[in-house]
Coordinates of C-alpha atoms in Angstrom, one line a residue:
Chain A
X1 CA 5.6 0.8 1.4
X2 CA 2.8 0.9 4.0
X3 CA 2.2 -3.0 3.7
X4 CA 4.8 -5.7 3.4
X5 CA 5.3 -7.5 0.0
X6 CA 3.9 -10.6 1.4
X7 CA 0.8 -8.7 2.5
X8 CA 0.4 -7.3 -0.9
X9 CA 0.7 -10.7 -2.5
X10 CA -2.1 -11.8 -0.2
X11 CA -4.3 -8.7 -1.2
X12 CA -3.8 -9.6 -4.8
X13 CA -4.6 -13.4 -4.2
X14 CA -7.5 -12.7 -2.1
X15 CA -9.0 -10.1 -4.7
X16 CA -8.5 -12.3 -7.6
X17 CA -10.1 -15.3 -5.8
X18 CA -13.1 -13.0 -5.0
X19 CA -13.5 -12.0 -8.6
X20 CA -13.2 -15.7 -9.6
X21 CA -15.7 -16.8 -7.0
X22 CA -18.1 -13.9 -8.0
X23 CA -17.8 -15.2 -11.6
X24 CA -16.6 -11.8 -12.7
X25 CA -13.4 -13.2 -14.4
X26 CA -12.3 -16.6 -15.6
X27 CA -8.7 -18.0 -15.9
X28 CA -7.0 -21.2 -16.6
X29 CA -3.7 -19.8 -15.1
X30 CA -4.7 -18.4 -11.6
X31 CA -1.1 -18.2 -10.6
X32 CA 0.0 -15.9 -13.5
X33 CA -3.0 -13.7 -12.9
X34 CA -2.3 -13.3 -9.2
X35 CA 1.4 -12.6 -10.0
X36 CA 0.4 -9.8 -12.5
X37 CA -2.1 -8.3 -10.1
X38 CA 0.6 -8.5 -7.2
X39 CA 3.0 -6.6 -9.4
X40 CA 0.5 -4.0 -10.2
X41 CA -0.4 -3.3 -6.8
X42 CA 3.3 -3.3 -5.6
X43 CA 4.1 -0.8 -8.2
X44 CA 1.2 1.5 -7.2
X45 CA 1.8 1.2 -3.3
X46 CA 5.5 1.9 -3.7
X47 CA 4.9 5.1 -5.8
X48 CA 4.8 7.1 -2.7
X49 CA 8.2 5.7 -1.5
X50 CA 9.9 6.8 -4.9
X51 CA 8.2 10.3 -4.5
X52 CA 9.4 10.6 -0.9
X53 CA 13.0 9.7 -2.0
X54 CA 12.9 12.2 -4.7
X55 CA 11.8 14.9 -2.3
X56 CA 14.8 14.0 -0.1
X57 CA 17.2 14.3 -2.9
X58 CA 15.8 17.9 -3.9
X59 CA 15.8 19.0 -0.2
X60 CA 19.4 17.9 0.3
X61 CA 20.4 20.1 -2.5
X62 CA 18.7 23.2 -0.9
X63 CA 19.7 22.3 2.7
X64 CA 21.9 25.4 3.0
X65 CA 19.5 27.6 1.7
X66 CA 16.9 26.3 4.0
X67 CA 19.1 26.6 7.0
X68 CA 19.7 30.3 5.9
X69 CA 16.1 31.1 5.6
X70 CA 15.1 29.1 8.7
X71 CA 12.7 27.0 6.5
X72 CA 11.1 24.0 8.4
X73 CA 12.3 20.7 6.7
X74 CA 9.1 19.1 7.3
X75 CA 7.0 22.0 5.7
X76 CA 9.3 22.0 2.8
X77 CA 9.0 18.2 2.4
X78 CA 5.3 18.5 2.5
X79 CA 5.2 21.2 -0.1
X80 CA 7.7 19.4 -2.5
X81 CA 5.8 16.1 -2.1
X82 CA 2.6 17.7 -3.0
X83 CA 4.2 19.3 -6.1
X84 CA 5.8 16.2 -7.3
X85 CA 2.5 14.0 -6.7
X86 CA 0.8 16.6 -8.9
X87 CA 3.5 16.4 -11.5
X88 CA 3.3 12.5 -11.7
X89 CA -0.5 12.6 -11.4
X90 CA 0.0 10.3 -8.2
X91 CA -2.8 9.3 -6.0
X92 CA -1.2 9.1 -2.4
Chain B
X1 CA -8.1 1.5 7.0
X2 CA -4.5 3.0 6.5
X3 CA -4.9 4.4 2.9
X4 CA -7.2 7.1 1.6
X5 CA -10.3 6.5 -0.2
X6 CA -8.7 7.9 -3.3
X7 CA -5.9 5.6 -3.0
X8 CA -8.4 2.5 -2.6
X9 CA -10.2 3.6 -5.8
X10 CA -6.8 3.8 -7.4
X11 CA -5.8 0.3 -6.5
X12 CA -9.3 -1.0 -7.8
X13 CA -8.4 0.7 -11.1
X14 CA -4.9 -0.9 -11.1
X15 CA -6.6 -4.4 -10.6
X16 CA -9.2 -3.9 -13.4
X17 CA -6.5 -2.5 -15.8
X18 CA -3.9 -5.2 -14.9
X19 CA -6.6 -7.9 -15.6
X20 CA -7.6 -6.3 -18.8
X21 CA -4.0 -6.5 -19.9
X22 CA -3.4 -10.0 -18.9
X23 CA -4.2 -12.5 -21.7
X24 CA -4.9 -15.1 -19.1
X25 CA -7.8 -13.5 -17.5
X26 CA -11.3 -13.4 -19.4
X27 CA -13.8 -11.0 -18.2
X28 CA -17.3 -12.3 -17.7
X29 CA -18.5 -8.8 -16.7
X30 CA -17.8 -5.4 -18.0
X31 CA -14.7 -3.6 -16.7
X32 CA -16.4 -1.1 -14.4
X33 CA -18.4 -3.7 -12.8
X34 CA -15.2 -5.8 -12.1
X35 CA -13.5 -2.6 -10.8
X36 CA -16.3 -2.0 -8.5
X37 CA -16.1 -5.6 -7.1
X38 CA -12.4 -5.3 -6.8
X39 CA -12.8 -2.3 -4.6
X40 CA -15.3 -3.8 -2.5
X41 CA -12.9 -6.8 -2.0
X42 CA -10.0 -4.6 -1.4
X43 CA -12.0 -2.4 1.1
X44 CA -13.0 -5.5 3.1
X45 CA -9.4 -6.9 3.3
X46 CA -7.9 -3.5 4.1
X47 CA -10.2 -2.9 7.0
X48 CA -9.1 -6.4 8.3
X49 CA -5.6 -5.3 7.9
X50 CA -6.2 -2.3 10.1
X51 CA -6.9 -4.9 13.1
X52 CA -3.4 -6.4 12.3
X53 CA -1.8 -3.0 12.5
X54 CA -3.6 -2.1 15.8
X55 CA -2.8 -5.7 17.3
X56 CA 0.8 -4.9 16.6
X57 CA 0.9 -1.3 18.2
X58 CA -1.2 -2.8 21.1
X59 CA 1.5 -5.4 21.8
X60 CA 4.2 -2.6 21.9
X61 CA 2.0 -0.6 24.2
X62 CA 1.7 -3.4 26.5
X63 CA 5.3 -3.8 27.1
X64 CA 6.5 -3.0 30.8
X65 CA 8.6 0.0 29.6
X66 CA 7.3 2.9 27.2
X67 CA 8.7 2.7 23.8
X68 CA 8.3 5.8 21.9
X69 CA 6.6 5.5 18.4
X70 CA 9.1 6.5 15.7
X71 CA 12.1 5.2 17.4
X72 CA 14.2 2.4 15.9
X73 CA 13.2 0.1 18.6
X74 CA 9.6 0.8 18.1
X75 CA 9.8 0.2 14.2
X76 CA 11.7 -3.2 14.8
X77 CA 9.1 -4.4 17.3
X78 CA 6.4 -3.1 15.0
X79 CA 7.6 -5.1 12.0
X80 CA 8.0 -8.2 14.2
X81 CA 4.6 -8.2 15.7
X82 CA 2.9 -7.1 12.4
X83 CA 4.5 -10.1 10.7
X84 CA 3.3 -12.5 13.5
X85 CA -0.1 -11.2 13.1
X86 CA 0.0 -11.6 9.3
X87 CA 1.3 -15.3 9.8
X88 CA -2.0 -15.9 11.5
X89 CA -3.6 -15.2 8.1
X90 CA -1.5 -18.3 6.6
X91 CA 0.6 -16.0 4.4

């Protein structure tokens, strides 16, 4: 993930605080709302890590073919990643 | 900012959607207005985060010897200096 979990928690707390201060939302349980938003942001921000891991698994399976054909690992990584992002409708 | 505009918009959607699904949060404005406000807040915060990233990189660059970006040593130092900068925010 591009940001640490601690920083994502900070992002969530500050965003919720901003919305409360701007009188856009109201809550009697600030901690729970902050925790839910933190979890949502962590899931979204770790999506790319999960896709990267899936790309590595796919490319490992085709390592020999890639070596024989002289395909560049980085080029293939980018292509497979774009395909997977499209498949999952992910925003990277 | 270290994420794309599309990703920033997606994060704002996540905030609005999560709040809508949370019983503990009552909306005082419509969902789209809340999403736009969340986007503004996130953009400001992520622009500030860029300074943390740059400060950490600057600390590595100011070492006596050259440390190659992408090396294990660079990554370890980056994480150390990044966390030091984050702590200044009181996290």
